[in-house]
PDB file of C-alpha atoms and ligand atoms in Angstrom:
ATOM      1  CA  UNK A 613     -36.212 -26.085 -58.376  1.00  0.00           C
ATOM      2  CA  UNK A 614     -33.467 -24.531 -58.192  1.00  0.00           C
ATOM      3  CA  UNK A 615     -31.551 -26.592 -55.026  1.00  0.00           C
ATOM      4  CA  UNK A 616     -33.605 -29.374 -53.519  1.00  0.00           C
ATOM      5  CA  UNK A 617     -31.923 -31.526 -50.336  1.00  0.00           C
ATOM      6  CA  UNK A 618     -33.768 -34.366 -48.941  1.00  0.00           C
ATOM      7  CA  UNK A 619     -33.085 -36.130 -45.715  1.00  0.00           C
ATOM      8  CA  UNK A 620     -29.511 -35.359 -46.325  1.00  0.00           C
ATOM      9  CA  UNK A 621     -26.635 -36.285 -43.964  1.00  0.00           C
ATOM     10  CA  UNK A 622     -23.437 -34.017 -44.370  1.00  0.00           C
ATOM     11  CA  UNK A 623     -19.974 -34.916 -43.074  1.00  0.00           C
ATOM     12  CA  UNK A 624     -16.833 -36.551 -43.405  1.00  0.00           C
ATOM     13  CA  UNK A 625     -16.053 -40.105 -41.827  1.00  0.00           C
ATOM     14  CA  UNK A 626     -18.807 -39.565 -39.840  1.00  0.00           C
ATOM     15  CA  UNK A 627     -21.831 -36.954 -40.301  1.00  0.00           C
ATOM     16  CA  UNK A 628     -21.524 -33.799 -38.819  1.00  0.00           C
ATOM     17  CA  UNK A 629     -25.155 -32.294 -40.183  1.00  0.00           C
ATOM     18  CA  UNK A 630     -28.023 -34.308 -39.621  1.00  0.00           C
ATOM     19  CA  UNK A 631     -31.384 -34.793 -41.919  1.00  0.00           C
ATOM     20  CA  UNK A 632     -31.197 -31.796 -43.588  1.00  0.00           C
ATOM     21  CA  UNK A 633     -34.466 -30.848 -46.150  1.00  0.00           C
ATOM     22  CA  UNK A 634     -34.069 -27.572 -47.735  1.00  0.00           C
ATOM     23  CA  UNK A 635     -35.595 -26.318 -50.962  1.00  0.00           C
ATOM     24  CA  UNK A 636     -34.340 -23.288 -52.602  1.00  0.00           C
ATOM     25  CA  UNK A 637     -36.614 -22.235 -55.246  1.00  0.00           C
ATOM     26  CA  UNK A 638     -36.066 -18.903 -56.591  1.00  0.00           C
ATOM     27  CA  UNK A 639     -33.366 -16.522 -57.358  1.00  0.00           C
ATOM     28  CA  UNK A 640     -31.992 -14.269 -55.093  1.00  0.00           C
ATOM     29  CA  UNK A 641     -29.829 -13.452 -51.887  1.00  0.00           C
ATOM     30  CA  UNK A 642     -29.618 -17.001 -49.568  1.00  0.00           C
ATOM     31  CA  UNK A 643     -27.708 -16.712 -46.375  1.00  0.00           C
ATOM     32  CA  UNK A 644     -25.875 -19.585 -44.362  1.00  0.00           C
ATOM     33  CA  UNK A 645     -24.891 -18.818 -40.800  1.00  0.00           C
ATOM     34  CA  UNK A 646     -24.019 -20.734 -38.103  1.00  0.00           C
ATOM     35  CA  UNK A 647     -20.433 -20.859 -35.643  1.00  0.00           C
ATOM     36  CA  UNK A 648     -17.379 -21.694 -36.594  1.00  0.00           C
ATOM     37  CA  UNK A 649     -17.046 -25.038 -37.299  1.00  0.00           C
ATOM     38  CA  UNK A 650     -20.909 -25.442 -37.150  1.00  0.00           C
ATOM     39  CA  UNK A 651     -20.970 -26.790 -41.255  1.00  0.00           C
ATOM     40  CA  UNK A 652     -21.352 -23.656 -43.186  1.00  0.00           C
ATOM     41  CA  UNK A 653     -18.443 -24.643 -45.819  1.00  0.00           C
ATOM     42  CA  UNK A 654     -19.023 -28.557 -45.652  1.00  0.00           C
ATOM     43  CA  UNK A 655     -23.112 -27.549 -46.815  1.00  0.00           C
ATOM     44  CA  UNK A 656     -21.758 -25.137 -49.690  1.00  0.00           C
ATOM     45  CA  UNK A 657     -19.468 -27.325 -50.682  1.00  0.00           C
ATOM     46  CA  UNK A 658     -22.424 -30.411 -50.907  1.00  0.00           C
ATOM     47  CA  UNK A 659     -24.435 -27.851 -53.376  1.00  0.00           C
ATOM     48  CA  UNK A 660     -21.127 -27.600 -55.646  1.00  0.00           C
ATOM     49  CA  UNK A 661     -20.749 -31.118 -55.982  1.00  0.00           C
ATOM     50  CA  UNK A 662     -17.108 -31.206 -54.118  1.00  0.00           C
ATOM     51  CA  UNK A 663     -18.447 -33.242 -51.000  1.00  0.00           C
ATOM     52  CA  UNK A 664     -20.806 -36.486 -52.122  1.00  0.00           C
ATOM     53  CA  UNK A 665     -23.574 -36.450 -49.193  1.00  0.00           C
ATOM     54  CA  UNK A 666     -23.437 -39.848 -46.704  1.00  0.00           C
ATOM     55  CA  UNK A 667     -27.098 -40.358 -47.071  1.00  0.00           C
ATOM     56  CA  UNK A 668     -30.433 -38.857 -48.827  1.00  0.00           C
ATOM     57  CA  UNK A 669     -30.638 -36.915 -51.928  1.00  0.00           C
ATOM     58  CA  UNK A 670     -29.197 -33.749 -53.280  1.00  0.00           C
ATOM     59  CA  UNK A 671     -30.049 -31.868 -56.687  1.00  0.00           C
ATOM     60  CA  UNK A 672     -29.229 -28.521 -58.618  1.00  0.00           C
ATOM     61  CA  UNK A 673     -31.232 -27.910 -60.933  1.00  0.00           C
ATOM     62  CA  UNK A 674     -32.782 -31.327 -61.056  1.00  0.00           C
ATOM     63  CA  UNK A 675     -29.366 -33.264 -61.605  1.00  0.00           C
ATOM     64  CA  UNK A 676     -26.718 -34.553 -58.704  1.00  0.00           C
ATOM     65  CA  UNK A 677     -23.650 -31.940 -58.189  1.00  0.00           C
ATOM     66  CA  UNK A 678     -21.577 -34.835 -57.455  1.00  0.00           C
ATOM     67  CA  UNK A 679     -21.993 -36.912 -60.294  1.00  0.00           C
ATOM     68  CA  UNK A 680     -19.263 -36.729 -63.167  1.00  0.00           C
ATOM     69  CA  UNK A 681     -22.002 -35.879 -65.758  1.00  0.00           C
ATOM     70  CA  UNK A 682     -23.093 -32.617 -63.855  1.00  0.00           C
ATOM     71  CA  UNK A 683     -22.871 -29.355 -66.147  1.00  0.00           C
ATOM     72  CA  UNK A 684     -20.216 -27.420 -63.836  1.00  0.00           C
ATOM     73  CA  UNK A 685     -20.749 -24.305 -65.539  1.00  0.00           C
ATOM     74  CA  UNK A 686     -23.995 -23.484 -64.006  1.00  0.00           C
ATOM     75  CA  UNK A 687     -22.124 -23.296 -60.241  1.00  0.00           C
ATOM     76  CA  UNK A 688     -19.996 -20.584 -59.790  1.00  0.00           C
ATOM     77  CA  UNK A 689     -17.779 -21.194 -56.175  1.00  0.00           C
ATOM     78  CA  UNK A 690     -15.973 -18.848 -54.101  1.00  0.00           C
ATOM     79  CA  UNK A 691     -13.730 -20.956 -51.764  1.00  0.00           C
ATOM     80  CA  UNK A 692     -13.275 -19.823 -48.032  1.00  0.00           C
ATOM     81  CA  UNK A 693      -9.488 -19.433 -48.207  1.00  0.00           C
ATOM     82  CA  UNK A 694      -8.538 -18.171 -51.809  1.00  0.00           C
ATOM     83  CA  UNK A 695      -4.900 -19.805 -51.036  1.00  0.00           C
ATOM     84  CA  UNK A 696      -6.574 -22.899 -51.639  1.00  0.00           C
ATOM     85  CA  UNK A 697      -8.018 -21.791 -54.665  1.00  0.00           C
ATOM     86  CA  UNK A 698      -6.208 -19.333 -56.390  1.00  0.00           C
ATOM     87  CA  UNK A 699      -4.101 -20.954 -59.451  1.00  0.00           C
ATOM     88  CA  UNK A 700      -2.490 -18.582 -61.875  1.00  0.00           C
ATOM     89  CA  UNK A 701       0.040 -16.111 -61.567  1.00  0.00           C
ATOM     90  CA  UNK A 702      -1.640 -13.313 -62.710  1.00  0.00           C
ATOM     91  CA  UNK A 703      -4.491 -11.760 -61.721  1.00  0.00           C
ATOM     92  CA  UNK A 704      -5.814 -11.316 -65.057  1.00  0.00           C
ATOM     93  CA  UNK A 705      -5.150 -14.446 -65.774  1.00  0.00           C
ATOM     94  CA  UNK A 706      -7.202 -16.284 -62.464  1.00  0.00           C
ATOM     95  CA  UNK A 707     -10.195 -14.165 -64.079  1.00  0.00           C
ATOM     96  CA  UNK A 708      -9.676 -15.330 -67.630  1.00  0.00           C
ATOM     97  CA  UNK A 709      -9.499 -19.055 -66.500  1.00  0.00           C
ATOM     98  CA  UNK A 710     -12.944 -18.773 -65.698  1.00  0.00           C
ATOM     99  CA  UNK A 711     -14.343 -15.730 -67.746  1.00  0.00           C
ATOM    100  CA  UNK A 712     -17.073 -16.012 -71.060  1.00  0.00           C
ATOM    101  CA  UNK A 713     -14.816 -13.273 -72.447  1.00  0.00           C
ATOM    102  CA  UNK A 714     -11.635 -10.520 -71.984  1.00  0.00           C
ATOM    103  CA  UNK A 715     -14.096  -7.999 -71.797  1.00  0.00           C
ATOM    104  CA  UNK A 716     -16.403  -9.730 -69.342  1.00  0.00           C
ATOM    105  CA  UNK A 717     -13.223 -10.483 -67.065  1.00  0.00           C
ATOM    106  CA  UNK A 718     -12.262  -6.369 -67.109  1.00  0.00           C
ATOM    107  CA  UNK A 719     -15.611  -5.497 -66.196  1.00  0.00           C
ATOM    108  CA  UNK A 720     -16.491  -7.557 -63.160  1.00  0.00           C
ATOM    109  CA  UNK A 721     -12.283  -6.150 -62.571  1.00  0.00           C
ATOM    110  CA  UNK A 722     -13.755  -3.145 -62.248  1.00  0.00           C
ATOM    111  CA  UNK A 723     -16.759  -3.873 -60.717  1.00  0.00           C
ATOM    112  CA  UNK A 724     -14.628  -4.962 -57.860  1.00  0.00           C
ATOM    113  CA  UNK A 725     -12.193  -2.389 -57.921  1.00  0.00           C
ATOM    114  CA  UNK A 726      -9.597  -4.327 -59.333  1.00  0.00           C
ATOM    115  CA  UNK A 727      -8.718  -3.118 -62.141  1.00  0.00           C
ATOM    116  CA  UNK A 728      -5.300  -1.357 -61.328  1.00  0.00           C
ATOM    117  CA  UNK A 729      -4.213  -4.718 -60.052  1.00  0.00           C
ATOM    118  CA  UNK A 730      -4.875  -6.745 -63.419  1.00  0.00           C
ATOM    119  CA  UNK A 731      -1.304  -7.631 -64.247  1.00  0.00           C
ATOM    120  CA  UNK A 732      -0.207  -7.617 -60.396  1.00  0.00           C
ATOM    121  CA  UNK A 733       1.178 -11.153 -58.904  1.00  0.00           C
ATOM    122  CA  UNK A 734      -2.122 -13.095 -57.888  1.00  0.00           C
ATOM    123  CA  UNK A 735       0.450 -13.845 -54.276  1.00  0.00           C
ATOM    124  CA  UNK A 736       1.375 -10.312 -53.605  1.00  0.00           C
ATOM    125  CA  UNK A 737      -1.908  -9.342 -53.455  1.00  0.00           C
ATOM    126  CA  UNK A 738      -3.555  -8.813 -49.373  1.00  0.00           C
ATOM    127  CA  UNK A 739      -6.090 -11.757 -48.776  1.00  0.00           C
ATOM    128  CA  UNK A 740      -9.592  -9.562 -49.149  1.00  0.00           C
ATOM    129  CA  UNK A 741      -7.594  -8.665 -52.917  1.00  0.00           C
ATOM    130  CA  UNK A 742      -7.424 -12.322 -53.424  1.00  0.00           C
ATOM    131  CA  UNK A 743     -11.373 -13.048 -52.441  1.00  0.00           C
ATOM    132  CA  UNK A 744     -12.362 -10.237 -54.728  1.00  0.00           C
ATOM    133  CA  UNK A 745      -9.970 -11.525 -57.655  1.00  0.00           C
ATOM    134  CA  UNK A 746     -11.953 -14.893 -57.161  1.00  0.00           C
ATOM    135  CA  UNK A 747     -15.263 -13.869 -56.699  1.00  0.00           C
ATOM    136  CA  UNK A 748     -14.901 -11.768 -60.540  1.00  0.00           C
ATOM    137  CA  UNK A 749     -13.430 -14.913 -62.005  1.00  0.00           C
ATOM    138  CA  UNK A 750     -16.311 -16.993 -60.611  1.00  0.00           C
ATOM    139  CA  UNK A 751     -19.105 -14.182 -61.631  1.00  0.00           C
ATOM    140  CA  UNK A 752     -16.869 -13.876 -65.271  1.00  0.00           C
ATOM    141  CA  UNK A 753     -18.622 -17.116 -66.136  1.00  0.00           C
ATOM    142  CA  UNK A 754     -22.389 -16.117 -65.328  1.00  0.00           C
ATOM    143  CA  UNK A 755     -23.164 -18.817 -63.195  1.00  0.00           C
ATOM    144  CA  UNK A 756     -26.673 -19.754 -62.817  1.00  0.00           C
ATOM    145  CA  UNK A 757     -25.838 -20.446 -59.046  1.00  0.00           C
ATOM    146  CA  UNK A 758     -22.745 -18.453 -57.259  1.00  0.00           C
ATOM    147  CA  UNK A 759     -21.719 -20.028 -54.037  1.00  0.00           C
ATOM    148  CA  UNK A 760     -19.384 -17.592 -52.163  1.00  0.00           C
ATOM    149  CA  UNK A 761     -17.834 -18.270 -48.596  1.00  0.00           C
ATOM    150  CA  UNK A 762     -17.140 -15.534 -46.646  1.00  0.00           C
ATOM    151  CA  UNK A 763     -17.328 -12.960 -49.226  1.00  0.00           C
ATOM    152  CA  UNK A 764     -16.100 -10.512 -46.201  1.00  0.00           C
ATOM    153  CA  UNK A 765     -13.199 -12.623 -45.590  1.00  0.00           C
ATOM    154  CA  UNK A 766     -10.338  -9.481 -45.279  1.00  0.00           C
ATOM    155  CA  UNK A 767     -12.594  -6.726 -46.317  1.00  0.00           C
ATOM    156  CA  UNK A 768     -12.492  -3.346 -45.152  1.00  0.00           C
ATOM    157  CA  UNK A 769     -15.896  -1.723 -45.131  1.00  0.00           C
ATOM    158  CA  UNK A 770     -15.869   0.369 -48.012  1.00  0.00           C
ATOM    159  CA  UNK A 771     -14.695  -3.249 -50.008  1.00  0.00           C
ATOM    160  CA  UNK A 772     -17.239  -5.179 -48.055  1.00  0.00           C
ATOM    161  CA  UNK A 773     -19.731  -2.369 -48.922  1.00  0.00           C
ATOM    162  CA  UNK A 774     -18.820  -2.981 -52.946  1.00  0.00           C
ATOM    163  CA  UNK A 775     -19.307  -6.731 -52.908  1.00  0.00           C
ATOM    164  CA  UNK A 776     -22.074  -7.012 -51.573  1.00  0.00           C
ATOM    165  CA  UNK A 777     -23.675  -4.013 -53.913  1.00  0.00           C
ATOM    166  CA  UNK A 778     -22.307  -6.829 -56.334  1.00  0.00           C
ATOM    167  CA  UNK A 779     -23.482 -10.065 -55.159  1.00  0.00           C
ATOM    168  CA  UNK A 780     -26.764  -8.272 -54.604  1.00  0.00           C
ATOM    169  CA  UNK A 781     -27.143  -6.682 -58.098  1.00  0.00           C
ATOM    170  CA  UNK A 782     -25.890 -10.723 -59.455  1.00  0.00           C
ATOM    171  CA  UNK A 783     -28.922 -12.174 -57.205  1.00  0.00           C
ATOM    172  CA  UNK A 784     -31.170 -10.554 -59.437  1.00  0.00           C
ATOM    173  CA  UNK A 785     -31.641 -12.953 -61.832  1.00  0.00           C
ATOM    174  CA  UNK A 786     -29.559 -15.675 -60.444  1.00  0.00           C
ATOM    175  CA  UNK A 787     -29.095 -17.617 -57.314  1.00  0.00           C
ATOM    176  CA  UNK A 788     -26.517 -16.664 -54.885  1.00  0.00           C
ATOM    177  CA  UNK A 789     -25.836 -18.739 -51.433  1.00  0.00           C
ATOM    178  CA  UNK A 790     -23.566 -16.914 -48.753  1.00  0.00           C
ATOM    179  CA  UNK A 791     -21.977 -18.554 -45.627  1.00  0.00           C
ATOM    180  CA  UNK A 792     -20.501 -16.040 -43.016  1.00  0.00           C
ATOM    181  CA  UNK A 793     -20.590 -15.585 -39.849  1.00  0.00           C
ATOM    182  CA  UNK A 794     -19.952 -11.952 -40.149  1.00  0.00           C
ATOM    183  CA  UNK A 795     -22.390  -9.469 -38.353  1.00  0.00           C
ATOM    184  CA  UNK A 796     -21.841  -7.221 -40.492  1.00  0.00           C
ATOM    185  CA  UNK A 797     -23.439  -9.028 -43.783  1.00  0.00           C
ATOM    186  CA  UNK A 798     -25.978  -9.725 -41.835  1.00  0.00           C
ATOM    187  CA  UNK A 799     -27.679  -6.525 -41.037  1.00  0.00           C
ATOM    188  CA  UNK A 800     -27.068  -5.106 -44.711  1.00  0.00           C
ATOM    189  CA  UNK A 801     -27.719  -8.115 -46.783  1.00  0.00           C
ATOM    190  CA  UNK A 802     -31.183  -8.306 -46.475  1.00  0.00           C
ATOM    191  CA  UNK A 803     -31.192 -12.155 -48.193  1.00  0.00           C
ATOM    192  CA  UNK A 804     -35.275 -14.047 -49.097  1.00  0.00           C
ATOM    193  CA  UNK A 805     -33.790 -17.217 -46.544  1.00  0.00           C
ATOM    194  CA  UNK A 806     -31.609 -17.896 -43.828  1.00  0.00           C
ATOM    195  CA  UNK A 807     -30.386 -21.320 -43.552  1.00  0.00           C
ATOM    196  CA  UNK A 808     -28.965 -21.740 -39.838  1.00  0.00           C
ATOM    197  CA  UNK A 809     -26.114 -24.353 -39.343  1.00  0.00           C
ATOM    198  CA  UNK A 810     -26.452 -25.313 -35.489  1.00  0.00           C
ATOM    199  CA  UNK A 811     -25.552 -28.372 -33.342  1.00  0.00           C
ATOM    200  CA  UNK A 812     -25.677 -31.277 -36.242  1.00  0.00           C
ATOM    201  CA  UNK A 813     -29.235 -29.574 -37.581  1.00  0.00           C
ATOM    202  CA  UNK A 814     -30.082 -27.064 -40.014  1.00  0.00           C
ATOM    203  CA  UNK A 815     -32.759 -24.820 -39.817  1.00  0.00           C
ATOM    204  CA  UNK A 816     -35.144 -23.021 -42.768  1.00  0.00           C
ATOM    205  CA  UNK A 817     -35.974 -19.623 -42.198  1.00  0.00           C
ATOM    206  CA  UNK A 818     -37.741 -17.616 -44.973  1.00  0.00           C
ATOM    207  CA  UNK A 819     -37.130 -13.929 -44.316  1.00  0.00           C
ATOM    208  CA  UNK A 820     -40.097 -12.792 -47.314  1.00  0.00           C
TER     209      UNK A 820
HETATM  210  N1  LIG B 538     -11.976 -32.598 -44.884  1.00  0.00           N
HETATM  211  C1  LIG B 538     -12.449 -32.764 -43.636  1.00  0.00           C
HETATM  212  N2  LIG B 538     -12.274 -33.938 -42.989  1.00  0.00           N
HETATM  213  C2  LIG B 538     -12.747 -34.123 -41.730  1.00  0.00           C
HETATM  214  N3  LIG B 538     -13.414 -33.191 -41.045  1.00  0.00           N
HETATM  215  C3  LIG B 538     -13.618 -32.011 -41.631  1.00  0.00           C
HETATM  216  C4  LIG B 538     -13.137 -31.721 -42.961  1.00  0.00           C
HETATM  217  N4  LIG B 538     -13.494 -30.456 -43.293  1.00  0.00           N
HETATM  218  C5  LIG B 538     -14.159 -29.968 -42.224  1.00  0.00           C
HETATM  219  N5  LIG B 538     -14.228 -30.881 -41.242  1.00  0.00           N
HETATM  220  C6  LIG B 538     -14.893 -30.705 -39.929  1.00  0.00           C
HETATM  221  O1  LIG B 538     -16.274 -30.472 -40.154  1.00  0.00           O
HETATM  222  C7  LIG B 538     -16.792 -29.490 -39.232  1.00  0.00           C
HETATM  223  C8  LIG B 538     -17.450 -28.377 -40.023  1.00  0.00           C
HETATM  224  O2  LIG B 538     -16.451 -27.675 -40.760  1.00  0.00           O
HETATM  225  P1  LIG B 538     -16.805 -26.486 -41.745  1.00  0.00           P
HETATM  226  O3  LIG B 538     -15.536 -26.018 -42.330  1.00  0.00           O
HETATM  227  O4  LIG B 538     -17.878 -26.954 -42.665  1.00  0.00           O
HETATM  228  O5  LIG B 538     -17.422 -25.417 -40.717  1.00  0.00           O
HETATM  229  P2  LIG B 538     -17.695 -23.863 -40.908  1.00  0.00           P
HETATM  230  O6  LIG B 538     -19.034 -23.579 -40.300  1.00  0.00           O
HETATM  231  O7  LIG B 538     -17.515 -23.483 -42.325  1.00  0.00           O
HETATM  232  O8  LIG B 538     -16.544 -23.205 -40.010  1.00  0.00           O
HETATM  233  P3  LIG B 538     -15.860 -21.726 -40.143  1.00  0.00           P
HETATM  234  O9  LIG B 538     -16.847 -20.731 -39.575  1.00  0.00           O
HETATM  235  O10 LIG B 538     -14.647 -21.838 -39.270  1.00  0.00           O
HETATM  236  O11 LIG B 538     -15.546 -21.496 -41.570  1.00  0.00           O
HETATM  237  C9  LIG B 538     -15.594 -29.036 -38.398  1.00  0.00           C
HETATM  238  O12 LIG B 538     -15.633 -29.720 -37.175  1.00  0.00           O
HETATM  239  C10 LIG B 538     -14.388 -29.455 -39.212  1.00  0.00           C
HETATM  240  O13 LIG B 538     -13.303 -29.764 -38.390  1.00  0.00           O
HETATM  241 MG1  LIG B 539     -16.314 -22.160 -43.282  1.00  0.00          MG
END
C-alpha cells in the first residue's frame, strides 16, 4: 500500500477533519478538493509527515511519515505558497538542493520551461515561476510519492497546460496527490480518485 489512513483525526489544537479512512493503492493521478479552508493542505501535509495526526493511524509505504526514522526521500512536496518554501538564491540552485544529479535538475528545467531562468534570483521570479522552480526541484529527486499543492497556483493556461502534461507523465509510475480547488485541473486532470475535503469529513471517490 502505497498510503493507508485509519480512523484518522486531522487538525491543530483541536481536529478540524474527522475519522478519515483512505487507502491509496496504486500509482497514478489522486486529486484533493474541497473549499478553502476545508483541510486540503493540513491532509497533504499529514501524508508528508509535517503534521503528526491527533488520533488513528497513518502510513506511507508501510512506515509513519511523522516518525524521525521515516526515509524522506521517497516524498517529494510542493508547498502551497513557495515563499514559505523556497530557500536558495538561485534558481539553479533550489533545484540542485533537491536534484539526483546537474543533469536531472536541467531537464525537469526544461521540462517546465525554465530553463532561461536557471541563474535568475529565485525572489525576482513571478509566483507561478516560483511553483514551477519547486515542483522540478521536488520531481529532481524521483520521489516515489509527489505531493503538490496547488500546482496552478499563478499559472497562466499555457503554464498550467505544461504542468500538468508533467505531473501526469510523473504519475505513470509513481504516485502523485494534488489539492486545488481550481476548476480548471479538474476537468483536464482526469485523476483514478477524488478525495473530497468537506465539513470536518472526507470522502473516497474512485473515478476508474
Ligand atoms: N498551523 C495552524 N494552526 C491552527 N490552525 C490552522 C493551521 N493551519 C491551518 N489551520 C486551520 O485549519 C483549517 C484548514 O486549513 P488548510 O490550510 O488545511 O485548508 P485548505 O483547504 O488547504 O485551504 P485553502 O483552499 O485556502 O488552501 C483552516 O481553518 C485553517 O485556519
Ligand atoms: Mg491549502
Amino acid at each position: 500500500m502505497l498510503v493507508v489512513m485509519e480512523n484518522v483525526d486531522i487538525g491543530y489544537s483541536k481536529p478540524i477533519l474527522h475519522n478519515i479512512n483512505v487507502t491509496i493503492d496504486k500509482n497514478g493521478l489522486v486529486l484533493v478538493v474541497g473549499a478553502n479552508g476545508s483541510g486540503k493542505t493540513s491532509f497533504l501535509k499529514t501524508i508528508a509527515g509535517l503534521l503528526k495526526p491527533l488520533k488513528g493511524t497513518v502510513k506511507v509505504l508501510g512506515k509513519k511519515p511523522y516518525s524521525p526514522f521515516f526515509d524522506r526521500s521517497i516524498i517529494g512536496y510542493v508547498a502551497q505558497d513557495p515563499l514559505h518554501q523556497l530557500t536558495e538564491p538561485r534558481v539553479i540552485d533550489e533545484v540542485l538542493l533537491q536534484a539526483r544529479s546537474t543533469s536531472e535538475a536541467y531537464y525537469w528545467l526544461k521540462r517546465l520551461g525554465l530553463s532561461k531562468l536557471a541563474y535568475e534570483k529565485t525572489l525576482n521570479l513571478s509566483i507561478g515561476e516560483m511553483k514551477k522552480v519547486l515542483i522540478a526541484s521536488a520531481l529532481s529527486r524521483n520521489p516515489r510519492i509527489l505531493l503538490v499543492d496547488e500546482p496552478s497556483l499563478g499559472q497562466d493556461i499555457s503554464s498550467l497546460r505544461q504542468v500538468i502534461s508533467v505531473l501526469r507523465e510523473y504519475s505513470n509510475n509513481n504516485l502523485v496527490v494534488i489539492a486545488t480547488h481550481d476548476i480548471r485541473i479538474l476537468s483536464c486532470l482526469k485523476p483514478y480518485m477524488v478525495i473530497e475535503v468537506s465539513g470536518g469529513e472526507v470522502k473516497v471517490r474512485r473515478v476508474s
